[in-house]
Coordinates of C-alpha atoms in Angstrom, one line a residue:
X1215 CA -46.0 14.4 37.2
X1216 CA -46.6 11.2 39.2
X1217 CA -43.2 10.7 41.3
X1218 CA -42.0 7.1 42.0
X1219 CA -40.0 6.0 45.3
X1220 CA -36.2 6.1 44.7
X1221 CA -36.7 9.1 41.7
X1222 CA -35.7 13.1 42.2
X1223 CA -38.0 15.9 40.5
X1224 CA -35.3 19.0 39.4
X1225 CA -38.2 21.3 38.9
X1226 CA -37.4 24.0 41.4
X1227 CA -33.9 23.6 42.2
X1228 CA -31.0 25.3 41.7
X1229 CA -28.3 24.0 40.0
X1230 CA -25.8 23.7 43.4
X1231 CA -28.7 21.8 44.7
X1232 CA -29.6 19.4 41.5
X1233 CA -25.7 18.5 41.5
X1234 CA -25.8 17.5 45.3
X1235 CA -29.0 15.7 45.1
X1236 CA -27.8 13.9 42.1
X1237 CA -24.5 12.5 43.8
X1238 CA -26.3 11.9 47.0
X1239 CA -28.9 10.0 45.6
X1240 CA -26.6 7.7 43.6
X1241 CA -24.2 7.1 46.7
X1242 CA -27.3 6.5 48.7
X1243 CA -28.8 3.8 45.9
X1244 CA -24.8 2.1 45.3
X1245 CA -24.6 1.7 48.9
X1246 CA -28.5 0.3 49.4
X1247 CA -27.7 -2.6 45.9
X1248 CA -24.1 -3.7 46.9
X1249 CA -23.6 -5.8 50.5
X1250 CA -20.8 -4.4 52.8
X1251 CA -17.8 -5.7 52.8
X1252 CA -17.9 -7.1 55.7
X1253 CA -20.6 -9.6 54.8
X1254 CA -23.4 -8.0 57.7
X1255 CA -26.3 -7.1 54.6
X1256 CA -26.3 -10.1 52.3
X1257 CA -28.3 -10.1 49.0
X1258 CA -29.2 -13.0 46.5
X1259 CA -28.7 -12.0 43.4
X1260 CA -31.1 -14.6 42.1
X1261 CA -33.6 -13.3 44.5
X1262 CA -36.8 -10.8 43.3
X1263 CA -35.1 -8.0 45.2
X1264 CA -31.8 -8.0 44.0
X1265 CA -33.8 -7.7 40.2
X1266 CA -35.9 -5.0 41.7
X1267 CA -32.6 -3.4 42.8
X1268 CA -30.5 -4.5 39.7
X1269 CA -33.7 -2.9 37.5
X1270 CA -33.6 0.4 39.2
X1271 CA -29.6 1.5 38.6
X1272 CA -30.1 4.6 36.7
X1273 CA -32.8 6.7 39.2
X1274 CA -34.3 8.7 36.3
X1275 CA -36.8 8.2 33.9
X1276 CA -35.7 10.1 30.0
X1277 CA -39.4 11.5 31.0
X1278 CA -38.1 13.4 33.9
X1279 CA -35.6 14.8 32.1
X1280 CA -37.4 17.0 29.6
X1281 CA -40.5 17.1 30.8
X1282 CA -39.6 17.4 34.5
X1283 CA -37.4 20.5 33.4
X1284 CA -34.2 19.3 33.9
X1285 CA -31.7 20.7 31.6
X1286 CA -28.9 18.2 30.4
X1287 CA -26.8 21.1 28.6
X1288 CA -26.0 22.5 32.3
X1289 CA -25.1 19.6 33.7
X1290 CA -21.3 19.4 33.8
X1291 CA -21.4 15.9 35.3
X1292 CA -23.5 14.7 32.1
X1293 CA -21.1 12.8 29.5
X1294 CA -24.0 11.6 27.4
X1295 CA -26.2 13.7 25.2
X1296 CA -29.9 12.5 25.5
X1297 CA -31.4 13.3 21.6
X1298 CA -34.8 12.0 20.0
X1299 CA -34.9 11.7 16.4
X1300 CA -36.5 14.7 14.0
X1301 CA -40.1 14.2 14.0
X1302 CA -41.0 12.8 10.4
X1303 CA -43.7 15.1 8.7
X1304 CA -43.7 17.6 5.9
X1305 CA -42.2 20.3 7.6
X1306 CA -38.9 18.6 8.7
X1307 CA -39.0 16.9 5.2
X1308 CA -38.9 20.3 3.8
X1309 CA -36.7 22.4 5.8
X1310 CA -34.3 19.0 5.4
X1311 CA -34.1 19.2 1.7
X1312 CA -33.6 23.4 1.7
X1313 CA -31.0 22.9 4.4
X1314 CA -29.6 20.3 1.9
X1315 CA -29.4 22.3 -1.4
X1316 CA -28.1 25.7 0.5
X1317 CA -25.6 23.5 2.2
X1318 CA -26.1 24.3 5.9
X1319 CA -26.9 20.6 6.5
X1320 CA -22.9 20.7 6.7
X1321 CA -21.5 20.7 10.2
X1322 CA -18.2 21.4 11.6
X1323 CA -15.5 19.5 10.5
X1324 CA -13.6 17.0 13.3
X1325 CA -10.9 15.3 12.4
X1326 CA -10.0 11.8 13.5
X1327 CA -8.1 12.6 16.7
X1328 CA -10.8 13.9 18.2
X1329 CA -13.5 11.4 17.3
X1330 CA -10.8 8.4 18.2
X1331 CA -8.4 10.2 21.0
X1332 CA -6.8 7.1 21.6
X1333 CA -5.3 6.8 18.2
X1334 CA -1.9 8.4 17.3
X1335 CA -2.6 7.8 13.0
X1336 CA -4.5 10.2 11.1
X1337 CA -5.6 9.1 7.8
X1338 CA -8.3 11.8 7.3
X1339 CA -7.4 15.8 7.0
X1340 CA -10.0 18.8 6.8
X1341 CA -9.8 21.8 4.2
X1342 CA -11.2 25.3 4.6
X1343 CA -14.2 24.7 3.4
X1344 CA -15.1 21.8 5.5
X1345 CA -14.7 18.9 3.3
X1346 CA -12.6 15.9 4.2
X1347 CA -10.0 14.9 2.3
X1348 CA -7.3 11.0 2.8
X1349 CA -3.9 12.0 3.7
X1350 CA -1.1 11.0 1.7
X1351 CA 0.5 8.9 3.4
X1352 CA -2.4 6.5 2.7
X1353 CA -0.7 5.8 -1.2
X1354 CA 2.1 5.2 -0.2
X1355 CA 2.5 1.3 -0.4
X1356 CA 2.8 -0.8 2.0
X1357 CA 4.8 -3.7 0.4
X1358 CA 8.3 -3.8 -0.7
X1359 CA 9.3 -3.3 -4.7
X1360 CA 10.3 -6.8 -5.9
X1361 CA 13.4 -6.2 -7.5
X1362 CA 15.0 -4.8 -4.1
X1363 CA 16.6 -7.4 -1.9
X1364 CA 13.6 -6.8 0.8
X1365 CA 11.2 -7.9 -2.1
X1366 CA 11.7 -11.5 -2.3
X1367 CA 13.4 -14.2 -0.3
X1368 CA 16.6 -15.0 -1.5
X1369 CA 17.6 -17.1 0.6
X1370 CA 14.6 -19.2 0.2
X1371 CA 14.8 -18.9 -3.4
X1372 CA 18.6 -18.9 -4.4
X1373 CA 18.4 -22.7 -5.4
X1374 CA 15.6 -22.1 -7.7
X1375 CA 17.2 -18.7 -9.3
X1376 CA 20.8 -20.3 -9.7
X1377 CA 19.7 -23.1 -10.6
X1378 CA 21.9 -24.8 -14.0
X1379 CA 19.8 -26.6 -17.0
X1380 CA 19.4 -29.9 -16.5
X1381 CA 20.2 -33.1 -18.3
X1382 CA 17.1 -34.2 -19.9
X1383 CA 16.0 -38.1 -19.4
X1384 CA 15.6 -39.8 -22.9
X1385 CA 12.4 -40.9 -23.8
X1386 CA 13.2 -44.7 -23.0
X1387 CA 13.7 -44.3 -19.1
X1388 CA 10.0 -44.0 -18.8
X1389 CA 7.1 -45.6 -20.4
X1390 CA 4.5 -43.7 -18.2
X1391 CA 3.9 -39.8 -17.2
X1392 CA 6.5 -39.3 -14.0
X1393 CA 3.3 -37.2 -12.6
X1394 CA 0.0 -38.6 -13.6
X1395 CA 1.8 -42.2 -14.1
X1396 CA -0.5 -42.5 -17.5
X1397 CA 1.0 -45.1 -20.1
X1398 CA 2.1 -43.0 -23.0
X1399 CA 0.9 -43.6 -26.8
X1400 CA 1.8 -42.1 -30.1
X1401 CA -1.3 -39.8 -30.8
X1402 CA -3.3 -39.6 -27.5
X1403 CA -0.7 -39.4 -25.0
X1404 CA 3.1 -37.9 -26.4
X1405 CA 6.3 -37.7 -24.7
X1406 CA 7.1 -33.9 -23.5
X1407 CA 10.6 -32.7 -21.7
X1408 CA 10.3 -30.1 -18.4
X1409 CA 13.0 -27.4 -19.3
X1410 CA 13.6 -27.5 -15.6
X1411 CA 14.1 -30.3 -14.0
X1412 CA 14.5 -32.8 -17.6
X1413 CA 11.6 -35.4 -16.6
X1414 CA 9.5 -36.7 -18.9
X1415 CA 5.6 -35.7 -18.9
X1416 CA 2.3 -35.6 -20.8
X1417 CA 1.0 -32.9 -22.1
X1418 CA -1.5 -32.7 -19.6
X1419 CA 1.1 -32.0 -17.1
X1420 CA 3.2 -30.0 -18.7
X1421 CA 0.8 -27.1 -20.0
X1422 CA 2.4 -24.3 -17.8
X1423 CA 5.0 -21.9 -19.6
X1424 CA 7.5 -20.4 -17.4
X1425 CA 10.7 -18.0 -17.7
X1426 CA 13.8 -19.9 -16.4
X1427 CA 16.4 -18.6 -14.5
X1428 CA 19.5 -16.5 -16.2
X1429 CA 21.6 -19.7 -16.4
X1430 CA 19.5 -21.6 -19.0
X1431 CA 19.3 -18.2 -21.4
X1432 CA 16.1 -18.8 -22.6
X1433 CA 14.1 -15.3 -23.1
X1434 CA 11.1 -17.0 -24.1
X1435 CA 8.7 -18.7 -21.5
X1436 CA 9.1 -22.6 -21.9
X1437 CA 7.1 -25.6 -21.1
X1438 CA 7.5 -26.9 -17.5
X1439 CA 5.7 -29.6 -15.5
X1440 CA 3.1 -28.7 -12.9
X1441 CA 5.4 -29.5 -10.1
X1442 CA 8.0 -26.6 -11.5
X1443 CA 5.7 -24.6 -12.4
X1444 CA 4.8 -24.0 -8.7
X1445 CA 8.5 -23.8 -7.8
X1446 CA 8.9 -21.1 -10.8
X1447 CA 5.4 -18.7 -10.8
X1448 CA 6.5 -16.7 -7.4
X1449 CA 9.5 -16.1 -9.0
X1450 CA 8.0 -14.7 -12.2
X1451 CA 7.7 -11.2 -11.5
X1452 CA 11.2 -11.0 -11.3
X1453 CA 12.2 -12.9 -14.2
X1454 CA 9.9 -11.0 -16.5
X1455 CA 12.1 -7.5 -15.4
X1456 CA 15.4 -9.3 -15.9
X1457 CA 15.7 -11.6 -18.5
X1458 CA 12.3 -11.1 -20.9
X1459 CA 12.4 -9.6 -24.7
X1460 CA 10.8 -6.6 -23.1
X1461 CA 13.7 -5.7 -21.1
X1462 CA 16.5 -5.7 -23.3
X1463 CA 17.8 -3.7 -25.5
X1464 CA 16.8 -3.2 -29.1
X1465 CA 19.7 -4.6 -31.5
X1466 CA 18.6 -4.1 -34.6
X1467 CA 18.1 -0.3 -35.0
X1468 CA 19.6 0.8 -38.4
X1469 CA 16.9 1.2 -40.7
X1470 CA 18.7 3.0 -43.8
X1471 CA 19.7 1.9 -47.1
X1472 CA 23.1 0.6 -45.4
X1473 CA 21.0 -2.1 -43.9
X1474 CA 18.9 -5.0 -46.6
X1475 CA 16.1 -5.2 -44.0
X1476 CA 15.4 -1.6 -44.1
X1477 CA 15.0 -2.3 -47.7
X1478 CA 11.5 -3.8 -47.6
X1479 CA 9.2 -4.6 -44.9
X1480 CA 8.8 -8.5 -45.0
X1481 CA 4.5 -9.0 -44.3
X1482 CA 4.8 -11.7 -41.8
X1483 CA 7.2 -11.0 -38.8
X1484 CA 7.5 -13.7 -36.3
X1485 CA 8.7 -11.8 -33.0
X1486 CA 7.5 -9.1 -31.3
X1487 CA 11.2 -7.4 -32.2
X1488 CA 10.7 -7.7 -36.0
X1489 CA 7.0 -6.0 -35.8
X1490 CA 8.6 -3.4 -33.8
X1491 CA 12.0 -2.8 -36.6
X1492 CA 9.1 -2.9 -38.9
X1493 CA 6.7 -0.3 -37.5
X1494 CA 9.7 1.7 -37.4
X1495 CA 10.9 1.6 -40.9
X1496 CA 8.0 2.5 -41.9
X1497 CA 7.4 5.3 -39.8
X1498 CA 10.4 6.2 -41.0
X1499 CA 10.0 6.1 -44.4
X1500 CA 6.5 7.9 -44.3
X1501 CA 8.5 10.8 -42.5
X1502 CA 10.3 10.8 -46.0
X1503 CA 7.4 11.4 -48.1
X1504 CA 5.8 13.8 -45.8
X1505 CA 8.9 16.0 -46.1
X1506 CA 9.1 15.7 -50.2
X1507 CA 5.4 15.8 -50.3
X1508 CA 3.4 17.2 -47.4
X1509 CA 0.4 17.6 -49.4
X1510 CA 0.2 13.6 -48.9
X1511 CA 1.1 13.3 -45.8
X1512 CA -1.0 12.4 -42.6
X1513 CA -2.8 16.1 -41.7
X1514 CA -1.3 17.1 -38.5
X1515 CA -4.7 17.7 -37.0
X1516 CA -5.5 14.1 -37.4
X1517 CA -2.5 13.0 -35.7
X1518 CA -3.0 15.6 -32.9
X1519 CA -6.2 13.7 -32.0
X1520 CA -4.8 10.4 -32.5
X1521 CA -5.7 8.0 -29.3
X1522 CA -3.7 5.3 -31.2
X1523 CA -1.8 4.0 -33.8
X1524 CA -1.9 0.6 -35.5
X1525 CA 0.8 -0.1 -38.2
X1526 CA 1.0 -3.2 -40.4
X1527 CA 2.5 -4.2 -43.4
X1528 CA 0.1 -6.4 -45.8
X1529 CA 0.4 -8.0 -48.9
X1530 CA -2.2 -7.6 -51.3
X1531 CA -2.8 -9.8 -54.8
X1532 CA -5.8 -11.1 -57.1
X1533 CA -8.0 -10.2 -60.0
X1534 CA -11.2 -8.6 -59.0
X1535 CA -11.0 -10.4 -55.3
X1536 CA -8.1 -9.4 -54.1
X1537 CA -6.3 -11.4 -50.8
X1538 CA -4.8 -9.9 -48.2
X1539 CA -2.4 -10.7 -45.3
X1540 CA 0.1 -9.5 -42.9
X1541 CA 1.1 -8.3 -39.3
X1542 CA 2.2 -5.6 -37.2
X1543 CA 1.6 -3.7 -34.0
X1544 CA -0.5 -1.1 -32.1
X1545 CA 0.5 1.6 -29.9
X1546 CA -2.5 3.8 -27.8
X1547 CA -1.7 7.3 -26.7
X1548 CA -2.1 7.6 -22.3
X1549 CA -3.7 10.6 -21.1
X1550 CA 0.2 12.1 -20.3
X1551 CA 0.5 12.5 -23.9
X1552 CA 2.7 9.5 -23.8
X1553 CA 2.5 5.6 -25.6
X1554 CA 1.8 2.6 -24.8
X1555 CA 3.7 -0.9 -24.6
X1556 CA 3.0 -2.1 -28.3
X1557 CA 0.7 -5.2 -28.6
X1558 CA 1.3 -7.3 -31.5
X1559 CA -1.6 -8.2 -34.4
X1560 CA -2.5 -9.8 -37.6
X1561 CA -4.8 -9.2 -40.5
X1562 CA -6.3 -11.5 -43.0
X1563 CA -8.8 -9.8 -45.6
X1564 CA -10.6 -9.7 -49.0
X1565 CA -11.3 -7.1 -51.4
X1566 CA -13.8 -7.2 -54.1
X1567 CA -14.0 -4.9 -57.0
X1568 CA -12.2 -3.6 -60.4
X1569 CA -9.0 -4.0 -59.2
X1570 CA -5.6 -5.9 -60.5
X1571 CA -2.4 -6.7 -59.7
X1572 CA 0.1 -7.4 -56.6
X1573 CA 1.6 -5.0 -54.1
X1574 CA 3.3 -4.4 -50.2
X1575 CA 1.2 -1.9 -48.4
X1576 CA 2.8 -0.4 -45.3
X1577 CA -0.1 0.8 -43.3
X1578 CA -0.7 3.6 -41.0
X1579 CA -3.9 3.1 -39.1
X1580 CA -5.0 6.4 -36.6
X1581 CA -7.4 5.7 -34.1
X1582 CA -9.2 8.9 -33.4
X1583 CA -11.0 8.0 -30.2
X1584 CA -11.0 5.6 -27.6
X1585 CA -13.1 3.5 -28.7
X1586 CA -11.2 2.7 -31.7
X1587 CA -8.5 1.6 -29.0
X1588 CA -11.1 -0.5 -27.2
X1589 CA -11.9 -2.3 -30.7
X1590 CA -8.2 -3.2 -31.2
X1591 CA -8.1 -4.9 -27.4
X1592 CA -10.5 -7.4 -28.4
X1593 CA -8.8 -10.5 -29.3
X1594 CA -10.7 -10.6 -32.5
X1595 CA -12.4 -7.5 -34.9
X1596 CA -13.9 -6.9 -38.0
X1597 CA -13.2 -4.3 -40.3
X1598 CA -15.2 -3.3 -43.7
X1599 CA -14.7 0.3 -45.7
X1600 CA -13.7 1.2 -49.5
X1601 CA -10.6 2.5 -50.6
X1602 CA -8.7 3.2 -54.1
X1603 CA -5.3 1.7 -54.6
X1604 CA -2.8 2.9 -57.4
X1605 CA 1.2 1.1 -57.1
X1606 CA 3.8 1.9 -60.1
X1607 CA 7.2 0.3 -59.1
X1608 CA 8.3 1.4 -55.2
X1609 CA 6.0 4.2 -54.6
X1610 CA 2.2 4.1 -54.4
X1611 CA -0.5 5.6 -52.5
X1612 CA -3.7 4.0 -50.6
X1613 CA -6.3 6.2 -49.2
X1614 CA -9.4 4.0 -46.9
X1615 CA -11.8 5.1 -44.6
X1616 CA -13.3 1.8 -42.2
X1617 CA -15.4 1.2 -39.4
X1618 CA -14.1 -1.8 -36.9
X1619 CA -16.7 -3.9 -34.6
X1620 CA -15.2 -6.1 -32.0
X1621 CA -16.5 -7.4 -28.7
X1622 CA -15.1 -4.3 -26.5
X1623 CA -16.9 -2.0 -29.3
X1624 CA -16.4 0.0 -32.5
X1625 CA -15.1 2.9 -33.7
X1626 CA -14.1 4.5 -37.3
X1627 CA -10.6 4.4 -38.4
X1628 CA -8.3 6.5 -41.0
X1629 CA -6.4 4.4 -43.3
X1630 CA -3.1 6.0 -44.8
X1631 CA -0.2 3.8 -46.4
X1632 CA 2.7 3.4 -49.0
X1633 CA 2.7 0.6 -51.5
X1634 CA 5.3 -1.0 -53.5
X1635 CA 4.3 -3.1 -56.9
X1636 CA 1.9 -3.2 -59.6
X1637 CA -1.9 -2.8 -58.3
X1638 CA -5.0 -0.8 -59.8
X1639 CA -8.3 -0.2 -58.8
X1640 CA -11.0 0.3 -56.1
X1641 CA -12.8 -2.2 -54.1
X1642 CA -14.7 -2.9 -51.2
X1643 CA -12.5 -4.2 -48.3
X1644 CA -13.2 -6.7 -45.4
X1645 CA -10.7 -8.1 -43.0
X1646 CA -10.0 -10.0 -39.6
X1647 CA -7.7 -8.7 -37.4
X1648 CA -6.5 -10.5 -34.6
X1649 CA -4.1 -10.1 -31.6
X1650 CA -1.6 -12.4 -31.7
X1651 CA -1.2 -13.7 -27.9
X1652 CA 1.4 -16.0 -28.7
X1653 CA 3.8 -13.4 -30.0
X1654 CA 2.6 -11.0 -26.6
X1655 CA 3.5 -14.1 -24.2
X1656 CA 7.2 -14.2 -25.7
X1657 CA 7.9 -10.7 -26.0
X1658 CA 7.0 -9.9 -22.1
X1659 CA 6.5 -12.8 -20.7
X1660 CA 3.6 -13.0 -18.8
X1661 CA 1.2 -15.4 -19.3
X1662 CA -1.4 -13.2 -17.2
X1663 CA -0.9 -9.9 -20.0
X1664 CA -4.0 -8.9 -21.9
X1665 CA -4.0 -6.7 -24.5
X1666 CA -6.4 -3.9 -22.4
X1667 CA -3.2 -3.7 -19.8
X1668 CA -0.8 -3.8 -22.1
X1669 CA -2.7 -0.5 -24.3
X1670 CA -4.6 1.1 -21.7
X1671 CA -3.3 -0.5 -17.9
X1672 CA 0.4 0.5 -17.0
X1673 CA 2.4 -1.9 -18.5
X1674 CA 5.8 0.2 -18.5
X1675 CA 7.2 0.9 -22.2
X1676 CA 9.5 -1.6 -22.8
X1677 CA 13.1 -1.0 -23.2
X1678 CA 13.3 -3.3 -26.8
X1679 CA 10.5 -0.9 -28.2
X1680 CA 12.5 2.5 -28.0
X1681 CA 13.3 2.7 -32.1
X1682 CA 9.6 2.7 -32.3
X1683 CA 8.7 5.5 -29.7
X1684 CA 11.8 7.6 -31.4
X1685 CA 10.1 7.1 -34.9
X1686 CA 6.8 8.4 -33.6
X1687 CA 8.3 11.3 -32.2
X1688 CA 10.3 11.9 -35.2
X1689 CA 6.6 11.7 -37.4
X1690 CA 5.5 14.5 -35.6
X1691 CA 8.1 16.7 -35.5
X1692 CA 8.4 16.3 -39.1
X1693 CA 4.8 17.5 -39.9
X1694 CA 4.7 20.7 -37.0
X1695 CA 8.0 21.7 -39.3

């Protein structure tokens, strides 16, 4: 091996002497590139032999170090571990993917205060087997709740959340927008009120819906201009657990004959509430029949399997095309076993086929998969199947089978019902079910809700919904008994 001036060869040397000559040679080379303090040896570090000198600070070529013998691993004064990568040929390729599938490519595990000493944190732990795992303490969030005091702001917010209604200006102090200054006309351009501070706006900036503070007792979001609406939107996660539908109690919970709306489900409801007292009438009453009768009730296997439940109540009339309409609810079962917030829908349909007559079907849809629950989050979906109706005065019996198509996917549905009236035949069925957004935004009172986190995200069950969970738990302790 060709030696160079300023280099050491560790070839015969023992390991006292490889240390000594190591040390000695880099104090002699510090000495020889640095000038004395006292100014005596002067170098130019712009100069060609302050480069020469600057070039050579580590004595050693990488060559001398393996193939002049030296051996790093006995070097207690070596902090740095000189490694080449694998050769790349068919060998190493090989032995790599055996050492792979037998799983000795796995190395001792070291956990994060040993790579990073100067850290006191650990986010990573090790198991027995060697696998890593992220500590605990990593879920736990970082943020305050909102509802506690540390949540918000109070004092930055206290005149927006006690803030009293206003007096609203009357539509002849302004002939122009109080934002956008645009002249107002009768069918272009109408006159609309901010709930919170009384101006008078267009339309076009006033289209934000807000909850208002407790003070104005308005449960249902209401129409605010653009400037309020900014003052109001950090404030709405608040509002919507205080003061929306969601959050309060049910009050109309007796569903027996002491009561004249327990006596028949009306087929339009207009508020979340109503769908909710209706689902639960008749879940109640189908827990009736099922105990007189449980050869026609739903078979407990089916409900076992249930991912979801839609219940309606339609109303059904014609001579051989037969129109259908009506609204209700659906529920989806989590993966704890328990329900979901209830999302409100509608359904508008025709039936064709040897069929006459008028009657109120209370429906009981099971959703036997997911993706049944899926079809139901779409905001519109199709349904066509066959069924058999037969309605003699207030109890009758409707058995359909139907597949549903929407535009998060399809899925086959079971059909079970009571009907009230006079109705005869069979026919093919088609209808259009929608979700009814409108009703959702008043009922929890977020404008940013869909209907996939309302039935499979973690809305929490609402508090005005609870006669309906207790009717479903009712329905199936009725059919295990």
């Amino acid at each position: 091996m060709t030696n160079f001036e300023g280099k050491v060869k560790f070839t015969s040397l023992s390991k006292q002497e490889k240390e000594k000559n190591l040390y000695s040679h880099v104090d002699d080379y510090s000495n020889s590139v640095w000038p004395a303090s006292n100014g005596a040896a002067s170098h130019q570090l712009g100069s060609k032999s302050a480069k020469e000198d600057i070039s050579f600070q580590f004595p050693f070529d990488s060559e001398d170090f393996i193939d002049g013998g030296y051996d790093s691993s006995e070097d207690p004064c070596n902090a740095m571990e000189i490694s080449r990568p694998p050769e790349v040929n068919l060998k190493n390729v090989l032995s790599g993917i055996v050492a792979i599938l037998t799983g000795r490519n796995k190395g001792p595990s070291v956990s994060l205060h040993q790579q990073l000493p100067s850290s006191n944190v650990s986010f990573l732990g090790s198991e027995k087997n060697g696998d890593t795992y992220l500590h605990s303490s990593v879920y736990i969030p970082s943020a305050p709740p909102l509802l506690e005091p540390s949540g918000i702001n109070y004092s930055a917010n206290k005149e927006v959340l006690e803030a009293e209604p206003p007096e609203w200006l009357p539509d002849s102090s302004t002939t122009v927008c109080m934002q956008c200054t645009a002249p107002f006309t009768a069918l272009t351009r109408g006159r609309h009120h901010c709930r919170f501070c009384g101006g008078v706006f267009c339309r076009a900036c006033t289209k934000g819906r807000c909850l208002l503070p407790v003070k104005f007792r308005e449960r249902d979001p209401q129409r605010v201009c653009d400037a309020c609406y900014d003052r109001l939107d950090p404030l709405q996660g608040i509002l919507i657990n205080t003061i929306s539908n969601a959050v309060q109690a049910a009050k109309h919970d007796v569903m027996d004959w002491t009561c004249t709306r327990g006596w028949l489900n009306l087929p339009v409801g207009l508020s979340m509430e109503h769908e909710i007292y209706k689902a639960s009438n008749t879940l109640r009453s189908y827990c009736q029949v099922a105990r007189l009768n449980p050869e026609r009730s739903i078979p407990l296997a089916v409900l076992k399997g249930a991912k979801g439940l839609a219940i309606l109540t339609v109303v059904k009339a014609g001579v051989l095309v037969a129109y259908k309409l009506g609204t209700g609810l659906v529920i989806a079962r989590r993966s704890n076993g328990s329900w979901s917030a209830p999302s409100a829908i509608c359904s508008v349909g025709l039936g064709w086929g040897a069929q006459i007559g008028g009657e109120l079907l209370d429906f009981i849809i099971v959703l036997h998969d997911t993706k049944a629950v899926k079809t139901f989050c779409s905001r519109m979906h199709l349904s066509l199947g066959a069924g058999c109706s037969a309605a003699a005065g207030p109890i009758g019996r409707v058995l359909e089978a139907d597949l549903r198509a929407g535009d998060r996917g399809s899925g086959m549905c079971y059909t079970y019902s009571c009907s009230k009236g006079a109705f005869v035949g069979v026919s093919l069925e088609g209808n259009v079910v929608a979700t009814r957004m409108d009703t959702n935004l008043r009922f929890y009172g977020d404008p940013y809700l869909t209907t996939n986190d309302i039935l499979l995200g973690t809305v929490d069950r609402p508090k005005a919904a609870q006669p309906l969970y207790a009717a479903v738990e009712d329905l199936y302790s009725s059919l295990r008994s």
